[in-house]
Amino acid sequence: MDWLLLRGLAREQRHFGSFPTTLERLLPGARVHALDLPGFGDQAARPSPTSVDDIVADLRSRAFADLPGTAPRGILALSLGGMVALSWAALHPEDFARVVVVNTSSADLSPPWQRFSMGVAARLPRLLLSSSLARERAILGITSNRPAEENEPVAARWAAWFDEVQPKRSNVLRQLFAASRSRRPTRVAAPVLVLTSRADRLVSWRCSEKLATALGAELRVHDAGGHDLSLDAPEWICDQLRSWISP
C-alpha cells in the first residue's frame, strides 16, 4: 500500500527524519511518500490557506503525481496534519483506504487549553523571534520527551533547514488560525486509527480520545512519548499500524 505522510504546524516533510524509512522497513508492502503543506518546506514561497479544507484542496492538487492512480492508499498525519487528513478523507472518500492520525484534535470537541498548551502559547511570540537553533531546541523540548542530548543533533539539522527555507512567520499564524477553526468530519468512510501519548506536553491526549470516540475509531495510547511520536516512538507507530491492518 502507498502511504502519504503529512506533518503538523510549521513543519515540513524532512522533519519526519528516518521515520519513512522505518515505516517501509517494518510495514510489509508499504511505499511511503510525504508532502509539504502550503507555506512550508518546498512550498515555503506560497501563503498557507487559513482553512483546513483549503489546505486539503491545495494538497490534493499536488498529491497524486507520484502515486499510482489505482493502488490502495493510506494517509498518516501528525497534529495539524491529522486535522487535514480527516477532512481530506471525508471530502474525498475515494482517495484513501486507511487513515491514521497522531496526536491530533478538533476545535468542536476539545477546549483550546487542551488543544494547545497555554504555557507554550505564551512563549510563542518569543519563540518566533529567537535564533533558529534556540527555537528548534525549545520546540524539541516541548514536543519530544527524549533526553536533550539526544535531540541536540536533531535541533541543529532542523535549524539549518529553517535557515535554508526561511518560512514566513505569517504562515505559522495562518496555520494556527486554520487549526483553531477545524471541525471533525461527521463521517469518515475509511477505517481510522487514532494514536496518541499520555505524556504529550503540547496537546492533551484527551483530545485524541474524544476524537476517536466521535469518529468510532480505534484509539491506541503510548505511555511515554511526546507530541512528536514519529521522533520519540517510530517503531511503536509501525507496530500499531501492522497489528491494526492485520489483526
Tab-separated table of C-alpha atoms in Angstrom:
chain	number	residue	atom	x	y	z
A	1	MET	CA	0.000	0.000	0.000
A	2	ASP	CA	1.144	3.544	-0.724
A	3	TRP	CA	1.206	5.775	2.360
A	4	LEU	CA	1.110	9.572	2.250
A	5	LEU	CA	2.654	11.363	5.258
A	6	LEU	CA	1.767	14.868	6.470
A	7	ARG	CA	3.474	16.845	9.225
A	8	GLY	CA	1.960	19.440	11.529
A	9	LEU	CA	2.261	23.092	12.495
A	10	ALA	CA	5.226	24.903	10.903
A	11	ARG	CA	6.948	21.637	9.983
A	12	GLU	CA	7.988	20.143	6.650
A	13	GLN	CA	8.402	16.602	5.394
A	14	ARG	CA	12.094	16.495	6.318
A	15	HIS	CA	11.063	16.724	9.979
A	16	PHE	CA	9.932	13.103	9.721
A	17	GLY	CA	13.622	12.202	9.704
A	18	SER	CA	14.139	8.458	9.308
A	19	PHE	CA	10.520	7.600	10.068
A	20	PRO	CA	9.529	6.997	6.398
A	21	THR	CA	12.386	4.509	6.032
A	22	THR	CA	11.398	2.818	9.297
A	23	LEU	CA	7.799	2.562	8.132
A	24	GLU	CA	8.801	0.963	4.837
A	25	ARG	CA	11.043	-1.482	6.695
A	26	LEU	CA	8.548	-2.538	9.356
A	27	LEU	CA	5.227	-2.381	7.498
A	28	PRO	CA	5.144	-5.078	4.802
A	29	GLY	CA	4.410	-3.704	1.353
A	30	ALA	CA	4.480	-0.056	2.422
A	31	ARG	CA	5.643	2.541	-0.090
A	32	VAL	CA	5.978	5.887	1.640
A	33	HIS	CA	5.604	9.379	0.202
A	34	ALA	CA	5.497	12.718	2.015
A	35	LEU	CA	4.004	16.047	1.048
A	36	ASP	CA	4.630	19.544	2.382
A	37	LEU	CA	1.718	21.694	3.470
A	38	PRO	CA	1.496	25.027	1.605
A	39	GLY	CA	3.765	27.629	3.180
A	40	PHE	CA	6.449	25.202	4.369
A	41	GLY	CA	9.240	23.034	3.030
A	42	ASP	CA	9.291	23.001	-0.752
A	43	GLN	CA	6.118	25.137	-0.667
A	44	ALA	CA	7.574	27.868	1.551
A	45	ALA	CA	7.206	30.610	-1.038
A	46	ARG	CA	3.429	30.241	-1.024
A	47	PRO	CA	0.902	31.528	1.533
A	48	SER	CA	-0.705	28.996	3.836
A	49	PRO	CA	-4.503	28.815	3.481
A	50	THR	CA	-6.487	29.871	6.532
A	51	SER	CA	-8.880	26.916	6.497
A	52	VAL	CA	-8.257	23.188	6.717
A	53	ASP	CA	-10.475	22.497	3.705
A	54	ASP	CA	-8.422	24.914	1.594
A	55	ILE	CA	-5.239	23.153	2.711
A	56	VAL	CA	-6.844	19.892	1.570
A	57	ALA	CA	-7.642	21.362	-1.839
A	58	ASP	CA	-4.062	22.567	-2.244
A	59	LEU	CA	-2.543	19.226	-1.216
A	60	ARG	CA	-4.908	17.209	-3.366
A	61	SER	CA	-3.951	19.238	-6.431
A	62	ARG	CA	-0.340	18.117	-5.930
A	63	ALA	CA	-0.628	14.768	-4.197
A	64	PHE	CA	-1.033	12.070	-6.770
A	65	ALA	CA	1.606	12.900	-9.363
A	66	ASP	CA	3.979	10.377	-7.774
A	67	LEU	CA	1.351	7.910	-6.519
A	68	PRO	CA	-0.158	5.139	-8.661
A	69	GLY	CA	-3.662	6.089	-9.698
A	70	THR	CA	-5.308	2.751	-8.871
A	71	ALA	CA	-3.307	1.462	-5.894
A	72	PRO	CA	-4.919	1.489	-2.426
A	73	ARG	CA	-3.567	4.357	-0.358
A	74	GLY	CA	-3.281	5.226	3.291
A	75	ILE	CA	-2.602	8.565	4.911
A	76	LEU	CA	-0.719	9.069	8.181
A	77	ALA	CA	-0.591	12.552	9.603
A	78	LEU	CA	0.608	14.269	12.765
A	79	SER	CA	-1.160	17.003	14.734
A	80	LEU	CA	-2.436	19.721	12.356
A	81	GLY	CA	-1.713	17.280	9.547
A	82	GLY	CA	-4.194	14.917	11.206
A	83	MET	CA	-6.942	17.535	11.013
A	84	VAL	CA	-6.145	17.919	7.331
A	85	ALA	CA	-6.113	14.146	6.758
A	86	LEU	CA	-9.534	13.641	8.346
A	87	SER	CA	-11.058	16.470	6.339
A	88	TRP	CA	-9.470	15.108	3.161
A	89	ALA	CA	-10.760	11.579	3.761
A	90	ALA	CA	-14.261	12.895	4.450
A	91	LEU	CA	-14.381	15.176	1.413
A	92	HIS	CA	-12.835	12.630	-0.978
A	93	PRO	CA	-13.553	9.126	0.355
A	94	GLU	CA	-12.161	7.534	-2.796
A	95	ASP	CA	-8.649	8.827	-2.070
A	96	PHE	CA	-7.703	6.736	0.980
A	97	ALA	CA	-8.435	3.224	2.206
A	98	ARG	CA	-6.850	3.831	5.651
A	99	VAL	CA	-6.447	6.939	7.805
A	100	VAL	CA	-4.046	7.247	10.756
A	101	VAL	CA	-3.864	10.421	12.836
A	102	VAL	CA	-1.315	11.069	15.571
A	103	ASN	CA	-1.803	13.471	18.499
A	104	THR	CA	-4.473	15.500	16.778
A	105	SER	CA	-7.633	17.278	17.925
A	106	SER	CA	-10.779	19.080	16.842
A	107	ALA	CA	-11.988	22.519	17.875
A	108	ASP	CA	-15.592	21.347	18.336
A	109	LEU	CA	-14.630	18.535	20.711
A	110	SER	CA	-11.899	19.953	22.962
A	111	PRO	CA	-11.307	23.337	24.640
A	112	PRO	CA	-8.372	25.480	23.490
A	113	TRP	CA	-6.318	24.777	26.625
A	114	GLN	CA	-6.379	21.061	25.831
A	115	ARG	CA	-5.639	21.534	22.140
A	116	PHE	CA	-2.577	23.731	22.690
A	117	SER	CA	-0.661	24.191	25.934
A	118	MET	CA	-1.283	27.673	27.309
A	119	GLY	CA	2.295	27.800	28.561
A	120	VAL	CA	3.551	27.156	25.051
A	121	ALA	CA	1.120	29.691	23.594
A	122	ALA	CA	2.506	32.351	25.936
A	123	ARG	CA	6.041	31.569	24.727
A	124	LEU	CA	5.155	31.557	21.035
A	125	PRO	CA	5.924	35.234	20.255
A	126	ARG	CA	9.374	34.890	21.825
A	127	LEU	CA	9.994	31.605	20.007
A	128	LEU	CA	9.154	33.198	16.654
A	129	LEU	CA	11.794	35.857	17.296
A	130	SER	CA	14.516	33.527	18.606
A	131	SER	CA	17.559	32.364	16.689
A	132	SER	CA	16.973	29.245	14.601
A	133	LEU	CA	18.938	26.924	16.877
A	134	ALA	CA	17.463	28.307	20.102
A	135	ARG	CA	13.962	27.984	18.657
A	136	GLU	CA	14.434	24.402	17.487
A	137	ARG	CA	15.933	23.386	20.836
A	138	ALA	CA	12.914	24.921	22.568
A	139	ILE	CA	10.455	23.233	20.200
A	140	LEU	CA	12.056	19.841	20.746
A	141	GLY	CA	11.995	20.490	24.482
A	142	ILE	CA	8.216	20.794	24.172
A	143	THR	CA	7.366	18.194	21.533
A	144	SER	CA	9.844	15.414	22.337
A	145	ASN	CA	10.390	13.519	25.571
A	146	ARG	CA	13.803	12.185	24.569
A	147	PRO	CA	16.853	13.399	26.534
A	148	ALA	CA	18.067	16.832	25.407
A	149	GLU	CA	21.479	15.469	24.421
A	150	GLU	CA	19.842	13.016	22.004
A	151	ASN	CA	17.888	15.832	20.406
A	152	GLU	CA	20.807	18.247	20.034
A	153	PRO	CA	21.858	16.977	16.560
A	154	VAL	CA	18.191	16.987	15.556
A	155	ALA	CA	17.865	20.627	16.630
A	156	ALA	CA	20.959	21.532	14.611
A	157	ARG	CA	19.540	19.874	11.469
A	158	TRP	CA	16.171	21.496	11.902
A	159	ALA	CA	17.737	24.918	12.448
A	160	ALA	CA	19.756	24.501	9.247
A	161	TRP	CA	16.590	23.629	7.326
A	162	PHE	CA	14.837	26.702	8.716
A	163	ASP	CA	17.719	28.933	7.634
A	164	GLU	CA	17.733	27.302	4.209
A	165	VAL	CA	13.988	27.664	3.562
A	166	GLN	CA	13.167	30.682	5.769
A	167	PRO	CA	9.418	30.055	6.139
A	168	LYS	CA	7.354	33.143	6.848
A	169	ARG	CA	6.122	33.769	10.392
A	170	SER	CA	2.813	34.844	8.875
A	171	ASN	CA	2.317	31.300	7.609
A	172	VAL	CA	2.690	29.939	11.149
A	173	LEU	CA	-0.069	32.288	12.268
A	174	ARG	CA	-2.234	31.359	9.280
A	175	GLN	CA	-1.867	27.676	10.136
A	176	LEU	CA	-2.771	28.383	13.760
A	177	PHE	CA	-5.882	30.202	12.570
A	178	ALA	CA	-6.851	27.275	10.337
A	179	ALA	CA	-6.353	24.839	13.219
A	180	SER	CA	-8.459	26.978	15.557
A	181	ARG	CA	-11.399	26.639	13.136
A	182	SER	CA	-11.075	22.935	12.402
A	183	ARG	CA	-14.079	20.692	12.975
A	184	ARG	CA	-14.117	16.930	12.946
A	185	PRO	CA	-15.979	15.450	9.986
A	186	THR	CA	-19.330	13.875	10.698
A	187	ARG	CA	-18.202	10.704	8.965
A	188	VAL	CA	-15.044	9.205	7.505
A	189	ALA	CA	-15.759	6.192	5.306
A	190	ALA	CA	-12.277	4.672	5.598
A	191	PRO	CA	-11.175	2.927	8.802
A	192	VAL	CA	-9.469	5.405	11.148
A	193	LEU	CA	-6.758	4.695	13.716
A	194	VAL	CA	-6.053	7.372	16.331
A	195	LEU	CA	-2.633	7.274	18.021
A	196	THR	CA	-1.669	9.445	20.968
A	197	SER	CA	0.565	9.674	24.026
A	198	ARG	CA	-0.410	10.306	27.618
A	199	ALA	CA	2.893	12.171	28.032
A	200	ASP	CA	2.234	14.699	25.236
A	201	ARG	CA	3.015	18.111	26.788
A	202	LEU	CA	1.725	20.196	23.860
A	203	VAL	CA	-1.719	18.687	23.204
A	204	SER	CA	-3.672	16.710	25.778
A	205	TRP	CA	-4.144	13.063	24.864
A	206	ARG	CA	-7.784	13.507	25.857
A	207	CYS	CA	-8.276	15.361	22.557
A	208	SER	CA	-7.399	12.190	20.685
A	209	GLU	CA	-9.635	10.163	22.982
A	210	LYS	CA	-12.593	12.430	22.237
A	211	LEU	CA	-11.845	12.372	18.532
A	212	ALA	CA	-11.688	8.577	18.412
A	213	THR	CA	-14.987	8.322	20.281
A	214	ALA	CA	-16.702	10.807	17.971
A	215	LEU	CA	-15.495	9.022	14.842
A	216	GLY	CA	-15.974	5.492	16.140
A	217	ALA	CA	-12.254	4.976	15.529
A	218	GLU	CA	-9.787	2.737	17.294
A	219	LEU	CA	-7.602	4.526	19.868
A	220	ARG	CA	-4.131	3.363	20.890
A	221	VAL	CA	-2.141	5.183	23.565
A	222	HIS	CA	1.609	5.359	24.166
A	223	ASP	CA	2.694	5.996	27.743
A	224	ALA	CA	5.937	7.945	27.415
A	225	GLY	CA	6.375	9.600	24.016
A	226	GLY	CA	5.971	13.296	23.349
A	227	HIS	CA	3.829	15.120	20.809
A	228	ASP	CA	6.221	14.136	18.032
A	229	LEU	CA	5.685	10.396	18.267
A	230	SER	CA	7.336	9.848	14.883
A	231	LEU	CA	10.565	11.002	16.562
A	232	ASP	CA	10.057	9.519	20.033
A	233	ALA	CA	8.396	6.186	19.190
A	234	PRO	CA	8.637	5.408	15.456
A	235	GLU	CA	8.721	1.640	15.873
A	236	TRP	CA	5.693	1.756	18.180
A	237	ILE	CA	3.729	3.596	15.472
A	238	CYS	CA	4.736	0.958	12.938
A	239	ASP	CA	3.750	-1.833	15.315
A	240	GLN	CA	0.300	-0.280	15.773
A	241	LEU	CA	-0.216	0.030	12.034
A	242	ARG	CA	0.886	-3.523	11.395
A	243	SER	CA	-1.428	-5.033	14.029
A	244	TRP	CA	-4.327	-2.758	13.010
A	245	ILE	CA	-4.093	-3.703	9.343
A	246	SER	CA	-3.515	-7.419	10.006
A	247	PRO	CA	-5.057	-8.185	13.405
